[in-house]
Amino acid sequence: MMTLDPGRSLLLVIDVQTRLMPAIQGGEAAVRNARRLTDAAGLMGIPTLFTEQNPQGLGPTVDDLPVPAGRRVHKQFFDACREDGFLDRIPQDAHVIVAGCEAHVCVLQTVLGLLAASRKTWVVCDAVGSRHPDSKDAALGRMDRHGAEIVTTEMVVFEWLQTAEHPHFRQVVALIK
């Protein structure tokens, strides 16, 4: 795979929900990095999409991650790609950057669904989480073996910027310091 193309990128934040996050190992760091990604995406005009698994049971997306109007998808399937119309929201040539929870359930199944639908997919390892570190590690390994690129928040941000001459360079770099 190549580096991320900011003009084709779409940030997908999966199930970072109020009742789930207290149980996530390293959840605060995952939310903090997801916020860095959403803020950088906002500055650079990169679209975002958020999913919420069974929001009646797990609550809404955490307050630290504001969801833009019309960018929320409620789902019951663990693999968001199985929800009617979901893949229609992700262009065929998109570079899909994935953050969220849980790495070994909804993130894994959605990433496998995206790959099966021929979407190029990057998983941000420091912006995903699971209740148990072993589950996260196993999920990252499995996604990697199936063709997802495993990246960090900083890798994504600097690939989006492409150059120190980007008009939002200072603002974006300030997000990750």
XYZ file of N, CA and C in Angstrom:
531
model
N 0.832 -1.194 0.000
C 0.000 0.000 0.000
C 0.870 1.249 0.000
N 0.292 2.290 -0.450
C 0.977 3.572 -0.505
C 0.682 4.401 0.752
N 1.236 5.605 0.771
C 0.883 6.502 1.866
C -0.551 6.982 1.664
N -1.107 7.491 2.727
C -2.487 7.976 2.680
C -2.613 9.181 1.763
N -3.677 9.200 1.017
C -4.003 10.341 0.172
C -5.072 11.143 0.912
N -4.740 12.350 1.371
C -5.741 13.120 2.117
C -6.991 13.428 1.294
N -6.862 13.506 -0.012
C -8.006 13.785 -0.874
C -8.951 12.605 -1.023
N -8.487 11.414 -0.665
C -9.323 10.211 -0.743
C -9.620 9.636 0.636
N -9.107 10.266 1.683
C -9.237 9.719 3.038
C -10.620 9.925 3.626
N -10.996 8.973 4.455
C -12.215 9.042 5.262
C -11.866 8.435 6.616
N -12.129 9.160 7.679
C -11.868 8.669 9.033
C -13.127 8.019 9.573
N -13.003 6.756 9.960
C -14.113 5.994 10.526
C -13.825 5.717 11.995
N -14.674 6.262 12.874
C -14.524 6.073 14.321
C -15.632 5.123 14.769
N -15.212 3.957 15.240
C -16.145 2.880 15.549
C -16.411 2.783 17.050
N -17.651 3.000 17.461
C -18.189 2.617 18.767
C -17.395 3.111 19.981
N -17.013 4.375 19.975
C -16.352 4.955 21.149
C -17.469 5.529 22.016
N -18.127 4.640 22.776
C -19.386 4.954 23.443
C -19.254 5.010 24.969
N -20.144 5.789 25.558
C -20.038 6.123 26.979
C -20.043 4.923 27.916
N -20.862 3.930 27.672
C -20.931 2.790 28.593
C -19.849 1.751 28.325
N -19.221 1.831 27.168
C -18.175 0.874 26.808
C -16.789 1.335 27.265
N -16.494 2.602 27.126
C -15.130 3.095 27.327
C -14.554 2.863 28.727
N -15.326 2.914 29.805
C -14.706 2.656 31.110
C -14.089 1.256 31.236
N -14.531 0.319 30.434
C -14.009 -1.054 30.501
C -12.808 -1.276 29.580
N -12.469 -0.292 28.767
C -11.408 -0.465 27.769
C -10.041 -0.191 28.384
N -9.148 -1.169 28.264
C -7.757 -1.007 28.715
C -7.110 0.102 27.894
N -6.619 1.129 28.549
C -6.025 2.254 27.823
C -7.038 3.085 27.065
N -8.276 3.066 27.529
C -9.344 3.769 26.834
C -9.128 5.267 26.725
N -8.567 5.879 27.761
C -8.343 7.326 27.722
C -7.381 7.697 26.599
N -6.335 6.908 26.418
C -5.371 7.179 25.349
C -6.018 6.971 23.985
N -6.829 5.939 23.848
C -7.508 5.689 22.568
C -8.434 6.852 22.220
N -9.173 7.343 23.205
C -10.069 8.491 22.968
C -9.252 9.733 22.631
N -8.174 9.958 23.359
C -7.327 11.126 23.110
C -6.783 11.096 21.672
N -6.335 9.933 21.226
C -5.806 9.835 19.858
C -6.905 9.915 18.812
N -8.065 9.349 19.103
C -9.196 9.496 18.183
C -9.569 10.976 18.059
N -9.503 11.708 19.153
C -9.798 13.146 19.117
C -8.763 13.889 18.282
N -7.502 13.522 18.434
C -6.466 14.141 17.601
C -6.771 13.915 16.121
N -7.172 12.700 15.803
C -7.490 12.382 14.414
C -8.709 13.164 13.917
N -9.763 13.231 14.729
C -10.963 13.955 14.288
C -10.678 15.452 14.158
N -9.893 15.988 15.070
C -9.552 17.413 14.984
C -8.698 17.698 13.744
N -7.702 16.848 13.493
C -6.851 17.034 12.313
C -7.686 16.885 11.042
N -8.566 15.896 11.025
C -9.435 15.700 9.862
C -10.296 16.939 9.630
N -10.830 17.494 10.700
C -11.648 18.697 10.573
C -10.876 19.868 9.994
N -9.646 20.057 10.455
C -8.818 21.150 9.940
C -8.488 20.973 8.462
N -8.326 19.716 8.038
C -7.886 19.456 6.671
C -9.020 19.074 5.722
N -10.262 19.131 6.217
C -11.406 18.849 5.356
C -11.581 17.386 5.003
N -11.094 16.501 5.859
C -11.226 15.064 5.640
C -12.518 14.598 6.303
N -13.394 13.942 5.559
C -14.677 13.524 6.142
C -14.505 12.468 7.225
N -15.412 12.508 8.188
C -15.439 11.522 9.269
C -16.803 10.849 9.286
N -16.797 9.634 9.786
C -18.017 8.870 9.966
C -17.890 8.147 11.298
N -18.950 8.164 12.100
C -18.955 7.525 13.412
C -20.010 6.430 13.433
N -19.682 5.309 14.070
C -20.701 4.285 14.290
C -20.975 4.173 15.788
N -22.189 3.740 16.090
C -22.586 3.455 17.475
C -23.293 2.110 17.483
N -22.721 1.175 18.220
C -23.287 -0.157 18.357
C -24.398 -0.118 19.402
N -25.601 -0.515 19.011
C -26.723 -0.602 19.953
C -26.698 0.569 20.954
N -26.885 1.788 20.472
C -26.744 2.956 21.343
C -27.696 2.965 22.539
N -28.831 2.242 22.462
C -29.723 2.175 23.618
C -29.039 1.436 24.774
N -28.180 0.487 24.443
C -27.487 -0.277 25.478
C -26.137 0.294 25.848
N -25.377 0.788 24.862
C -24.008 1.248 25.116
C -23.880 2.770 25.182
N -24.977 3.465 24.966
C -24.947 4.918 25.044
C -24.394 5.545 23.777
N -24.349 6.872 23.763
C -23.858 7.604 22.583
C -22.327 7.638 22.561
N -21.798 8.190 21.493
C -20.365 8.465 21.408
C -19.978 9.385 22.562
N -18.790 9.180 23.136
C -18.339 9.976 24.281
C -18.318 11.459 23.931
N -18.531 12.287 24.938
C -18.580 13.739 24.729
C -17.274 14.303 24.173
N -16.149 13.650 24.454
C -14.855 14.132 23.960
C -14.720 14.040 22.447
N -15.647 13.339 21.801
C -15.622 13.194 20.341
C -16.919 13.721 19.742
N -16.986 15.012 19.480
C -18.203 15.570 18.882
C -18.467 14.953 17.512
N -19.706 14.553 17.289
C -20.093 13.930 16.024
C -20.796 14.968 15.162
N -20.234 15.266 13.995
C -20.891 16.234 13.106
C -22.270 15.725 12.661
N -23.161 16.642 12.405
C -24.515 16.292 11.963
C -24.458 15.408 10.720
N -25.257 14.365 10.739
C -25.362 13.473 9.603
C -24.209 12.496 9.443
N -23.318 12.438 10.415
C -22.129 11.588 10.297
C -22.158 10.406 11.270
N -23.323 10.098 11.836
C -23.491 9.018 12.807
C -24.290 7.886 12.170
N -23.805 6.656 12.376
C -24.507 5.465 11.897
C -24.788 4.571 13.098
N -26.069 4.332 13.368
C -26.433 3.371 14.411
C -26.405 1.986 13.794
N -25.944 1.010 14.566
C -25.837 -0.332 14.013
C -26.134 -1.390 15.063
N -26.491 -2.544 14.584
C -26.663 -3.728 15.418
C -25.628 -4.790 15.045
N -25.266 -4.858 13.758
C -24.219 -5.779 13.337
C -22.887 -5.326 13.916
N -22.048 -6.270 14.288
C -20.696 -5.914 14.724
C -19.903 -5.379 13.532
N -20.081 -5.975 12.370
C -19.473 -5.502 11.128
C -20.398 -4.439 10.543
N -19.982 -3.184 10.623
C -20.816 -2.087 10.123
C -21.136 -2.250 8.641
N -20.284 -2.942 7.906
C -20.502 -3.137 6.466
C -21.763 -3.937 6.176
N -22.272 -4.658 7.159
C -23.495 -5.446 6.969
C -24.767 -4.613 7.135
N -24.621 -3.403 7.649
C -25.782 -2.514 7.807
C -26.189 -1.962 6.448
N -27.487 -1.929 6.196
C -27.994 -1.396 4.931
C -27.467 0.012 4.685
N -26.886 0.202 3.516
C -26.444 1.524 3.094
C -25.102 1.967 3.627
N -24.499 1.220 4.542
C -23.234 1.674 5.137
C -22.136 1.827 4.079
N -21.923 0.799 3.288
C -20.851 0.868 2.290
C -21.103 1.943 1.243
N -22.362 2.323 1.053
C -22.674 3.404 0.120
C -22.086 4.731 0.585
N -21.792 4.840 1.875
C -21.239 6.076 2.441
C -19.716 6.130 2.336
N -19.124 5.039 1.854
C -17.664 4.955 1.756
C -17.303 4.756 0.285
N -16.762 5.784 -0.356
C -16.427 5.663 -1.780
C -15.521 4.460 -2.056
N -15.692 3.878 -3.215
C -14.920 2.690 -3.587
C -13.420 2.939 -3.516
N -12.973 4.137 -3.871
C -11.534 4.421 -3.881
C -11.043 5.082 -2.595
N -11.854 5.069 -1.553
C -11.491 5.736 -0.300
C -10.306 5.063 0.376
N -9.541 5.880 1.076
C -8.536 5.405 2.012
C -9.202 5.526 3.384
N -9.626 4.402 3.945
C -10.403 4.399 5.184
C -9.454 4.224 6.365
N -9.448 5.213 7.250
C -8.627 5.182 8.447
C -9.565 4.855 9.605
N -9.242 3.795 10.358
C -10.161 3.273 11.367
C -9.586 3.439 12.769
N -10.424 3.972 13.661
C -10.136 4.064 15.090
C -11.365 3.527 15.815
N -11.215 3.167 17.089
C -12.400 2.798 17.861
C -12.280 1.538 18.682
N -13.453 1.007 19.053
C -13.534 -0.118 19.981
C -14.619 -1.097 19.561
N -14.614 -2.268 20.039
C -13.460 -2.956 20.543
C -12.665 -3.530 19.391
N -11.352 -3.493 19.527
C -10.464 -3.897 18.435
C -10.776 -5.301 17.932
N -11.103 -6.196 18.834
C -11.275 -7.603 18.452
C -12.716 -7.966 18.080
N -13.628 -7.004 18.152
C -15.020 -7.296 17.807
C -15.435 -6.374 16.654
N -15.964 -5.215 16.961
C -16.521 -4.344 15.917
C -15.456 -3.763 14.995
N -14.299 -3.386 15.535
C -13.241 -2.875 14.662
C -12.780 -3.985 13.730
N -12.448 -5.137 14.276
C -11.983 -6.262 13.469
C -12.994 -6.641 12.390
N -14.230 -6.864 12.792
C -15.225 -7.324 11.819
C -15.502 -6.272 10.747
N -15.522 -5.000 11.133
C -15.743 -3.941 10.148
C -14.558 -3.828 9.199
N -13.354 -3.909 9.727
C -12.166 -3.849 8.877
C -12.159 -5.018 7.895
N -12.472 -6.217 8.362
C -12.532 -7.362 7.455
C -13.621 -7.157 6.399
N -14.738 -6.554 6.798
C -15.800 -6.237 5.848
C -15.356 -5.206 4.819
N -14.638 -4.184 5.268
C -14.121 -3.169 4.343
C -13.144 -3.784 3.347
N -12.251 -4.634 3.852
C -11.281 -5.286 2.969
C -11.985 -6.194 1.963
N -12.991 -6.921 2.421
C -13.747 -7.793 1.514
C -14.473 -6.983 0.447
N -14.814 -5.734 0.769
C -15.482 -4.844 -0.186
C -14.468 -4.013 -0.989
N -13.212 -4.423 -0.923
C -12.127 -3.789 -1.692
C -11.869 -2.340 -1.316
N -12.057 -2.005 -0.031
C -11.708 -0.674 0.449
C -10.317 -0.743 1.083
N -9.435 0.174 0.696
C -8.110 0.238 1.310
C -8.290 0.753 2.733
N -7.674 0.044 3.680
C -7.981 0.287 5.092
C -6.714 0.378 5.932
N -6.663 1.401 6.774
C -5.588 1.616 7.728
C -6.205 1.582 9.126
N -5.592 0.874 10.061
C -6.071 0.784 11.440
C -5.068 1.503 12.334
N -5.558 2.453 13.115
C -4.695 3.281 13.957
C -4.535 2.580 15.313
N -3.401 1.908 15.489
C -3.221 1.029 16.647
C -3.273 1.757 17.990
N -2.895 3.026 18.030
C -2.951 3.749 19.303
C -4.273 4.490 19.484
N -5.223 4.253 18.580
C -6.567 4.847 18.698
C -7.641 3.764 18.640
N -7.248 2.522 18.931
C -8.196 1.423 19.085
C -7.966 0.810 20.454
N -8.988 0.137 20.969
C -8.850 -0.474 22.278
C -9.747 -1.676 22.441
N -9.401 -2.465 23.448
C -10.183 -3.628 23.862
C -10.125 -3.712 25.377
N -10.996 -4.526 25.935
C -10.974 -4.714 27.386
C -9.691 -5.389 27.849
N -9.142 -6.260 26.993
C -7.936 -7.007 27.359
C -6.863 -6.786 26.297
N -5.634 -6.479 26.706
C -4.551 -6.235 25.737
C -4.325 -7.397 24.769
N -4.468 -8.638 25.232
C -4.276 -9.783 24.339
C -5.281 -9.769 23.197
N -6.499 -9.369 23.481
C -7.525 -9.302 22.431
C -7.161 -8.253 21.391
N -6.681 -7.092 21.847
C -6.270 -6.037 20.923
C -5.105 -6.512 20.072
N -4.105 -7.121 20.695
C -2.936 -7.591 19.952
C -3.322 -8.625 18.896
N -4.167 -9.566 19.281
C -4.602 -10.599 18.329
C -5.367 -9.979 17.164
N -6.219 -9.013 17.468
C -7.006 -8.356 16.419
C -6.107 -7.585 15.458
N -5.140 -6.841 15.987
C -4.231 -6.087 15.119
C -3.444 -7.032 14.218
N -2.989 -8.145 14.779
C -2.271 -9.125 13.971
C -3.141 -9.709 12.872
N -4.368 -10.035 13.206
C -5.277 -10.608 12.213
C -5.598 -9.604 11.107
N -5.881 -8.357 11.487
C -6.180 -7.336 10.476
C -4.975 -7.117 9.560
N -3.781 -7.103 10.140
C -2.554 -6.957 9.363
C -2.400 -8.107 8.369
N -2.601 -9.313 8.819
C -2.469 -10.484 7.938
C -3.458 -10.461 6.779
N -4.616 -9.829 6.989
C -5.630 -9.775 5.939
C -5.507 -8.547 5.040
N -4.509 -7.708 5.278
C -4.247 -6.624 4.344
C -4.476 -5.212 4.836
N -4.898 -5.044 6.078
C -5.019 -3.686 6.625
C -3.624 -3.187 6.993
N -3.395 -1.911 6.794
C -2.150 -1.295 7.238
C -2.315 -0.892 8.697
N -1.349 -1.225 9.537
C -1.388 -0.845 10.946
C -0.493 0.382 11.093
N -1.083 1.469 11.587
C -0.401 2.757 11.669
C -0.639 3.385 13.040
N 0.039 4.499 13.285
C -0.171 5.275 14.508
C -0.835 6.603 14.154
N -1.312 7.275 15.175
C -1.934 8.591 14.980
C -0.980 9.538 14.261
N 0.268 9.594 14.717
C 1.218 10.512 14.093
C 1.496 10.149 12.639
N 1.565 8.870 12.328
C 1.768 8.465 10.940
C 0.642 9.013 10.064
N -0.587 8.854 10.531
C -1.742 9.321 9.764
C -1.678 10.833 9.570
N -1.463 11.549 10.642
C -1.475 13.007 10.584
C -0.405 13.532 9.629
N 0.809 12.985 9.726
C 1.870 13.480 8.848
C 1.673 13.055 7.398
N 1.039 11.908 7.167
C 0.719 11.528 5.783
C -0.377 12.429 5.225
N -1.329 12.818 6.065
C -2.335 13.776 5.611
C -1.702 15.120 5.278
N -0.760 15.571 6.107
C -0.122 16.866 5.878
C 0.735 16.875 4.614
N 1.487 15.827 4.400
C 2.388 15.638 3.268
C 3.600 16.553 3.258
N 3.495 17.764 3.767
C 4.594 18.727 3.714
C 4.511 19.689 4.897
N 5.687 20.171 5.320
C 5.736 21.187 6.378
C 5.188 22.514 5.879
N 4.925 22.621 4.581
C 4.364 23.841 4.017
C 2.839 23.805 3.954
N 2.229 22.742 4.462
C 0.765 22.656 4.476
C 0.219 23.852 5.254
N -0.858 24.480 4.789
C -1.384 25.676 5.464
C -1.802 25.432 6.921
N -2.116 24.188 7.283
C -2.515 23.897 8.659
C -1.432 23.148 9.438
N -0.201 23.170 8.938
C 0.876 22.402 9.562
C 1.005 22.707 11.061
N 1.132 23.955 11.423
C 1.348 24.301 12.847
C 0.164 23.880 13.712
N -1.047 24.100 13.233
C -2.238 23.725 14.003
C -2.316 22.208 14.201
N -2.032 21.474 13.153
C -2.126 20.015 13.230
C -1.022 19.447 14.111
N 0.196 19.949 13.952
C 1.296 19.462 14.790
C 1.024 19.769 16.259
N 0.400 20.890 16.545
C 0.059 21.226 17.932
C -0.907 20.197 18.535
N -1.713 19.549 17.727
C -2.644 18.534 18.229
C -1.938 17.294 18.765
N -0.774 16.992 18.213
C -0.112 15.753 18.611
C 1.014 15.958 19.616
N 1.290 17.196 19.969
C 2.345 17.454 20.973
C 1.792 17.400 22.369
